[in-house]
PDB file of C-alpha atoms in Angstrom:
ATOM      1  CA  MET Y 686      86.776 106.766  49.612  1.00  0.00           C
ATOM      2  CA  THR Y 687      82.817 106.185  50.555  1.00  0.00           C
ATOM      3  CA  ASP Y 688      80.556 103.465  50.817  1.00  0.00           C
ATOM      4  CA  GLY Y 689      77.441 104.486  52.522  1.00  0.00           C
ATOM      5  CA  ASP Y 690      78.046 105.555  56.492  1.00  0.00           C
ATOM      6  CA  LYS Y 691      81.721 103.718  55.921  1.00  0.00           C
ATOM      7  CA  TRP Y 692      84.687 105.682  54.723  1.00  0.00           C
ATOM      8  CA  ALA Y 693      88.513 105.753  54.353  1.00  0.00           C
ATOM      9  CA  ARG Y 694      90.824 108.491  53.164  1.00  0.00           C
ATOM     10  CA  PHE Y 695      94.601 109.296  53.203  1.00  0.00           C
ATOM     11  CA  GLU Y 696      96.285 112.802  54.227  1.00  0.00           C
ATOM     12  CA  PRO Y 697      99.229 114.243  54.023  1.00  0.00           C
ATOM     13  CA  PHE Y 698     101.370 113.626  57.135  1.00  0.00           C
ATOM     14  CA  GLU Y 699     105.285 113.419  58.004  1.00  0.00           C
ATOM     15  CA  GLY Y 700     105.468 109.888  59.144  1.00  0.00           C
ATOM     16  CA  PHE Y 701     103.133 107.119  59.003  1.00  0.00           C
ATOM     17  CA  LYS Y 702     100.271 106.998  61.102  1.00  0.00           C
ATOM     18  CA  LEU Y 703      96.677 104.944  60.967  1.00  0.00           C
ATOM     19  CA  SER Y 704      93.307 105.824  63.004  1.00  0.00           C
ATOM     20  CA  PHE Y 705      90.227 103.801  62.743  1.00  0.00           C
ATOM     21  CA  SER Y 706      86.960 103.753  64.114  1.00  0.00           C
ATOM     22  CA  ILE Y 707      83.847 101.195  64.277  1.00  0.00           C
ATOM     23  CA  GLU Y 708      80.430 100.754  65.191  1.00  0.00           C
ATOM     24  CA  PHE Y 709      78.638  98.019  65.893  1.00  0.00           C
ATOM     25  CA  ASP Y 710      74.839  97.569  66.716  1.00  0.00           C
ATOM     26  CA  HIS Y 711      76.151  94.399  69.667  1.00  0.00           C
ATOM     27  CA  PRO Y 712      76.312  94.514  73.554  1.00  0.00           C
ATOM     28  CA  ALA Y 713      79.895  93.209  73.409  1.00  0.00           C
ATOM     29  CA  PHE Y 714      80.840  96.190  71.392  1.00  0.00           C
ATOM     30  CA  GLU Y 715      79.021  98.768  73.395  1.00  0.00           C
ATOM     31  CA  ARG Y 716      81.165  97.923  75.900  1.00  0.00           C
ATOM     32  CA  SER Y 717      84.700  98.449  74.348  1.00  0.00           C
ATOM     33  CA  ALA Y 718      86.348 101.013  72.694  1.00  0.00           C
ATOM     34  CA  GLN Y 719      85.343 102.034  69.192  1.00  0.00           C
ATOM     35  CA  ALA Y 720      88.502 103.764  68.163  1.00  0.00           C
ATOM     36  CA  ALA Y 721      91.918 103.096  68.149  1.00  0.00           C
ATOM     37  CA  GLN Y 722      94.802 105.179  66.297  1.00  0.00           C
ATOM     38  CA  VAL Y 723      98.902 104.236  65.980  1.00  0.00           C
ATOM     39  CA  ASP Y 724     101.591 106.547  65.057  1.00  0.00           C
ATOM     40  CA  PHE Y 725     104.635 104.687  64.300  1.00  0.00           C
ATOM     41  CA  ALA Y 726     107.023 107.476  65.139  1.00  0.00           C
ATOM     42  CA  ILE Y 727     106.111 106.984  68.631  1.00  0.00           C
ATOM     43  CA  PRO Y 728     107.516 103.661  70.076  1.00  0.00           C
ATOM     44  CA  PRO Y 729     105.014 100.969  71.614  1.00  0.00           C
ATOM     45  CA  THR Y 730     105.231 100.864  75.538  1.00  0.00           C
ATOM     46  CA  SER Y 731     104.676  97.106  75.131  1.00  0.00           C
ATOM     47  CA  ARG Y 732     104.424  93.969  73.252  1.00  0.00           C
ATOM     48  CA  LYS Y 733     101.180  92.190  74.155  1.00  0.00           C
ATOM     49  CA  SER Y 734      99.637  89.185  72.323  1.00  0.00           C
ATOM     50  CA  PRO Y 735      98.048  89.665  68.658  1.00  0.00           C
ATOM     51  CA  GLU Y 736      94.285  90.755  68.328  1.00  0.00           C
ATOM     52  CA  ARG Y 737      91.969  87.955  67.324  1.00  0.00           C
ATOM     53  CA  GLY Y 738      89.046  88.361  64.962  1.00  0.00           C
ATOM     54  CA  PRO Y 739      85.838  88.630  65.946  1.00  0.00           C
ATOM     55  CA  SER Y 740      83.571  85.756  65.149  1.00  0.00           C
ATOM     56  CA  VAL Y 741      79.491  85.774  65.451  1.00  0.00           C
ATOM     57  CA  SER Y 742      78.870  82.822  67.699  1.00  0.00           C
ATOM     58  CA  SER Y 743      79.843  79.818  69.029  1.00  0.00           C
ATOM     59  CA  THR Y 744      78.048  77.801  66.537  1.00  0.00           C
ATOM     60  CA  THR Y 745      79.741  79.606  63.477  1.00  0.00           C
ATOM     61  CA  TRP Y 746      82.910  79.395  65.264  1.00  0.00           C
ATOM     62  CA  ARG Y 747      82.319  75.328  64.861  1.00  0.00           C
ATOM     63  CA  GLN Y 748      81.796  75.534  61.164  1.00  0.00           C
ATOM     64  CA  CYS Y 749      84.677  77.602  60.326  1.00  0.00           C
ATOM     65  CA  ALA Y 750      87.065  75.410  62.576  1.00  0.00           C
ATOM     66  CA  ILE Y 751      85.618  72.439  60.796  1.00  0.00           C
ATOM     67  CA  ARG Y 752      85.594  74.319  57.144  1.00  0.00           C
ATOM     68  CA  VAL Y 753      88.401  76.408  57.305  1.00  0.00           C
ATOM     69  CA  SER Y 754      91.515  75.285  59.147  1.00  0.00           C
ATOM     70  CA  LEU Y 755      92.438  74.723  63.187  1.00  0.00           C
ATOM     71  CA  TRP Y 756      93.456  78.274  63.273  1.00  0.00           C
ATOM     72  CA  ALA Y 757      89.687  79.107  63.847  1.00  0.00           C
ATOM     73  CA  GLU Y 758      89.478  78.555  67.798  1.00  0.00           C
ATOM     74  CA  PRO Y 759      88.482  80.522  70.740  1.00  0.00           C
ATOM     75  CA  ARG Y 760      92.367  81.213  71.666  1.00  0.00           C
ATOM     76  CA  ASN Y 761      92.931  82.772  68.415  1.00  0.00           C
ATOM     77  CA  ALA Y 762      89.219  84.424  67.997  1.00  0.00           C
ATOM     78  CA  VAL Y 763      86.705  86.406  69.832  1.00  0.00           C
ATOM     79  CA  VAL Y 764      83.284  84.339  69.940  1.00  0.00           C
ATOM     80  CA  VAL Y 765      80.093  86.230  71.095  1.00  0.00           C
ATOM     81  CA  ASP Y 766      76.850  85.418  71.056  1.00  0.00           C
ATOM     82  CA  GLU Y 767      73.308  87.446  71.050  1.00  0.00           C
ATOM     83  CA  TYR Y 768      74.999  89.569  73.678  1.00  0.00           C
ATOM     84  CA  ARG Y 769      78.133  88.892  75.284  1.00  0.00           C
ATOM     85  CA  VAL Y 770      81.697  87.836  74.374  1.00  0.00           C
ATOM     86  CA  LEU Y 771      81.764  83.974  74.985  1.00  0.00           C
ATOM     87  CA  ASN Y 772      85.825  83.313  75.225  1.00  0.00           C
ATOM     88  CA  VAL Y 773      86.419  82.400  79.351  1.00  0.00           C
ATOM     89  CA  GLU Y 774      89.426  85.349  79.472  1.00  0.00           C
ATOM     90  CA  GLY Y 775      86.799  87.935  77.961  1.00  0.00           C
ATOM     91  CA  LEU Y 776      88.515  90.552  75.442  1.00  0.00           C
ATOM     92  CA  ARG Y 777      92.516  90.771  76.140  1.00  0.00           C
ATOM     93  CA  TYR Y 778      92.042  94.755  75.279  1.00  0.00           C
ATOM     94  CA  SER Y 779      89.095  97.004  75.811  1.00  0.00           C
ATOM     95  CA  ASP Y 780      89.639  97.993  72.338  1.00  0.00           C
ATOM     96  CA  GLU Y 781      90.642  94.603  70.996  1.00  0.00           C
ATOM     97  CA  PHE Y 782      87.461  94.658  67.970  1.00  0.00           C
ATOM     98  CA  VAL Y 783      88.993  98.331  67.115  1.00  0.00           C
ATOM     99  CA  LYS Y 784      92.901  97.173  66.722  1.00  0.00           C
ATOM    100  CA  HIS Y 785      92.090  94.331  64.743  1.00  0.00           C
ATOM    101  CA  LYS Y 786      90.291  96.570  62.162  1.00  0.00           C
ATOM    102  CA  LEU Y 787      93.668  98.668  62.398  1.00  0.00           C
ATOM    103  CA  LEU Y 788      96.279  95.454  61.685  1.00  0.00           C
ATOM    104  CA  ASP Y 789      94.005  94.453  58.910  1.00  0.00           C
ATOM    105  CA  ALA Y 790      94.262  98.178  57.253  1.00  0.00           C
ATOM    106  CA  ILE Y 791      97.896  98.027  58.111  1.00  0.00           C
ATOM    107  CA  GLY Y 792      97.923  94.715  55.899  1.00  0.00           C
ATOM    108  CA  ASP Y 793      95.695  96.084  53.128  1.00  0.00           C
ATOM    109  CA  LEU Y 794      98.097  99.484  52.967  1.00  0.00           C
ATOM    110  CA  TYR Y 795     100.931  97.164  53.285  1.00  0.00           C
ATOM    111  CA  LEU Y 796      99.802  95.914  49.484  1.00  0.00           C
ATOM    112  CA  ILE Y 797     101.202  98.615  47.651  1.00  0.00           C
ATOM    113  CA  GLY Y 798     104.941  97.035  48.299  1.00  0.00           C
ATOM    114  CA  HIS Y 799     106.278 100.301  49.421  1.00  0.00           C
ATOM    115  CA  SER Y 800     106.518 102.199  52.642  1.00  0.00           C
ATOM    116  CA  LEU Y 801     103.641 104.629  53.086  1.00  0.00           C
ATOM    117  CA  ILE Y 802     104.494 108.556  54.340  1.00  0.00           C
ATOM    118  CA  GLY Y 803     100.591 109.633  55.466  1.00  0.00           C
ATOM    119  CA  TYR Y 804      97.960 109.675  57.417  1.00  0.00           C
ATOM    120  CA  PHE Y 805      95.469 106.629  56.887  1.00  0.00           C
ATOM    121  CA  SER Y 806      92.140 107.189  58.802  1.00  0.00           C
ATOM    122  CA  ALA Y 807      88.865 105.408  58.311  1.00  0.00           C
ATOM    123  CA  HIS Y 808      85.234 104.883  59.902  1.00  0.00           C
ATOM    124  CA  LYS Y 809      83.472 101.341  59.711  1.00  0.00           C
ATOM    125  CA  SER Y 810      85.841 100.515  56.450  1.00  0.00           C
ATOM    126  CA  GLY Y 811      86.903  96.876  55.683  1.00  0.00           C
ATOM    127  CA  HIS Y 812      89.481  95.281  52.849  1.00  0.00           C
ATOM    128  CA  ALA Y 813      87.275  95.968  50.068  1.00  0.00           C
ATOM    129  CA  LEU Y 814      87.101  99.885  50.844  1.00  0.00           C
ATOM    130  CA  ASN Y 815      90.642  99.994  51.732  1.00  0.00           C
ATOM    131  CA  ASN Y 816      91.458  98.309  48.994  1.00  0.00           C
ATOM    132  CA  ARG Y 817      89.318 100.667  46.604  1.00  0.00           C
ATOM    133  CA  LEU Y 818      90.811 103.540  48.376  1.00  0.00           C
ATOM    134  CA  LEU Y 819      94.447 102.076  47.552  1.00  0.00           C
ATOM    135  CA  ARG Y 820      93.643 102.037  43.874  1.00  0.00           C
ATOM    136  CA  ALA Y 821      92.028 105.190  43.053  1.00  0.00           C
ATOM    137  CA  THR Y 822      94.817 106.819  45.046  1.00  0.00           C
ATOM    138  CA  LEU Y 823      97.429 104.779  43.261  1.00  0.00           C
ATOM    139  CA  ALA Y 824      95.077 105.709  39.970  1.00  0.00           C
ATOM    140  CA  SER Y 825      95.326 109.559  40.391  1.00  0.00           C
ATOM    141  CA  LYS Y 826      99.087 110.416  39.846  1.00  0.00           C
ATOM    142  CA  ASP Y 827      98.650 113.962  41.471  1.00  0.00           C
ATOM    143  CA  ALA Y 828      97.733 112.191  44.516  1.00  0.00           C
ATOM    144  CA  TRP Y 829     101.058 110.527  45.687  1.00  0.00           C
ATOM    145  CA  GLU Y 830     104.704 110.736  44.745  1.00  0.00           C
ATOM    146  CA  TYR Y 831     107.489 108.195  45.056  1.00  0.00           C
ATOM    147  CA  VAL Y 832     110.409 109.906  47.341  1.00  0.00           C
ATOM    148  CA  THR Y 833     113.558 108.050  48.260  1.00  0.00           C
ATOM    149  CA  PHE Y 834     115.847 109.875  50.991  1.00  0.00           C
ATOM    150  CA  GLU Y 835     119.785 109.536  50.440  1.00  0.00           C
ATOM    151  CA  ARG Y 836     120.438 110.183  53.863  1.00  0.00           C
ATOM    152  CA  GLU Y 837     118.377 108.031  56.925  1.00  0.00           C
ATOM    153  CA  GLU Y 838     118.250 111.343  58.824  1.00  0.00           C
ATOM    154  CA  ASP Y 839     116.641 112.897  56.259  1.00  0.00           C
ATOM    155  CA  ALA Y 840     113.462 110.667  56.149  1.00  0.00           C
ATOM    156  CA  PRO Y 841     110.703 110.948  58.951  1.00  0.00           C
ATOM    157  CA  ALA Y 842     111.137 110.191  62.281  1.00  0.00           C
ATOM    158  CA  ALA Y 843     108.397 106.918  61.883  1.00  0.00           C
ATOM    159  CA  LEU Y 844     110.510 105.431  58.944  1.00  0.00           C
ATOM    160  CA  SER Y 845     113.907 106.284  60.417  1.00  0.00           C
ATOM    161  CA  ARG Y 846     112.663 103.883  63.650  1.00  0.00           C
ATOM    162  CA  LEU Y 847     112.044 101.204  60.823  1.00  0.00           C
ATOM    163  CA  PHE Y 848     115.279 101.746  59.146  1.00  0.00           C
ATOM    164  CA  ALA Y 849     117.007 100.777  62.364  1.00  0.00           C
ATOM    165  CA  LEU Y 850     115.030  97.428  63.282  1.00  0.00           C
ATOM    166  CA  PRO Y 851     116.976  94.314  62.622  1.00  0.00           C
ATOM    167  CA  ALA Y 852     116.457  92.367  59.590  1.00  0.00           C
ATOM    168  CA  VAL Y 853     114.120  89.412  59.982  1.00  0.00           C
TER     169      VAL Y 853
END
């Protein structure tokens, strides 16, 4: 699925993997990593605080805090001006912006209502393009199949790890 220079796609993969790249014309983004990948068959090495969503300016942040909710505060958002990140502690990770987009994509794909087996990759995609890809894929009956595994050990490693997680 494409939209100008933005794209998102699914490819066959024995597990669940995502990769994402971004490209923003802003000094704060130039100094951060522009690509990230996660393969759910590989265990995470550590759990840290979740990524925050980027915001355009401190004025925008104040307007959001007033209009939207108390959630929009600097500890939950990356606030940038025309030149830099304004949060006192800076970015939590060098790739925080692109990790946020990766987490957005995971949420978008979760709307399918089933675990996915495949590889999702995207460049500059967002909620709307991810949703268009998901809808187009589901509409094309030859682009996907519904599979079940009689035994947990028959499932790809990424799904087996998910089965082993404690219920929440």
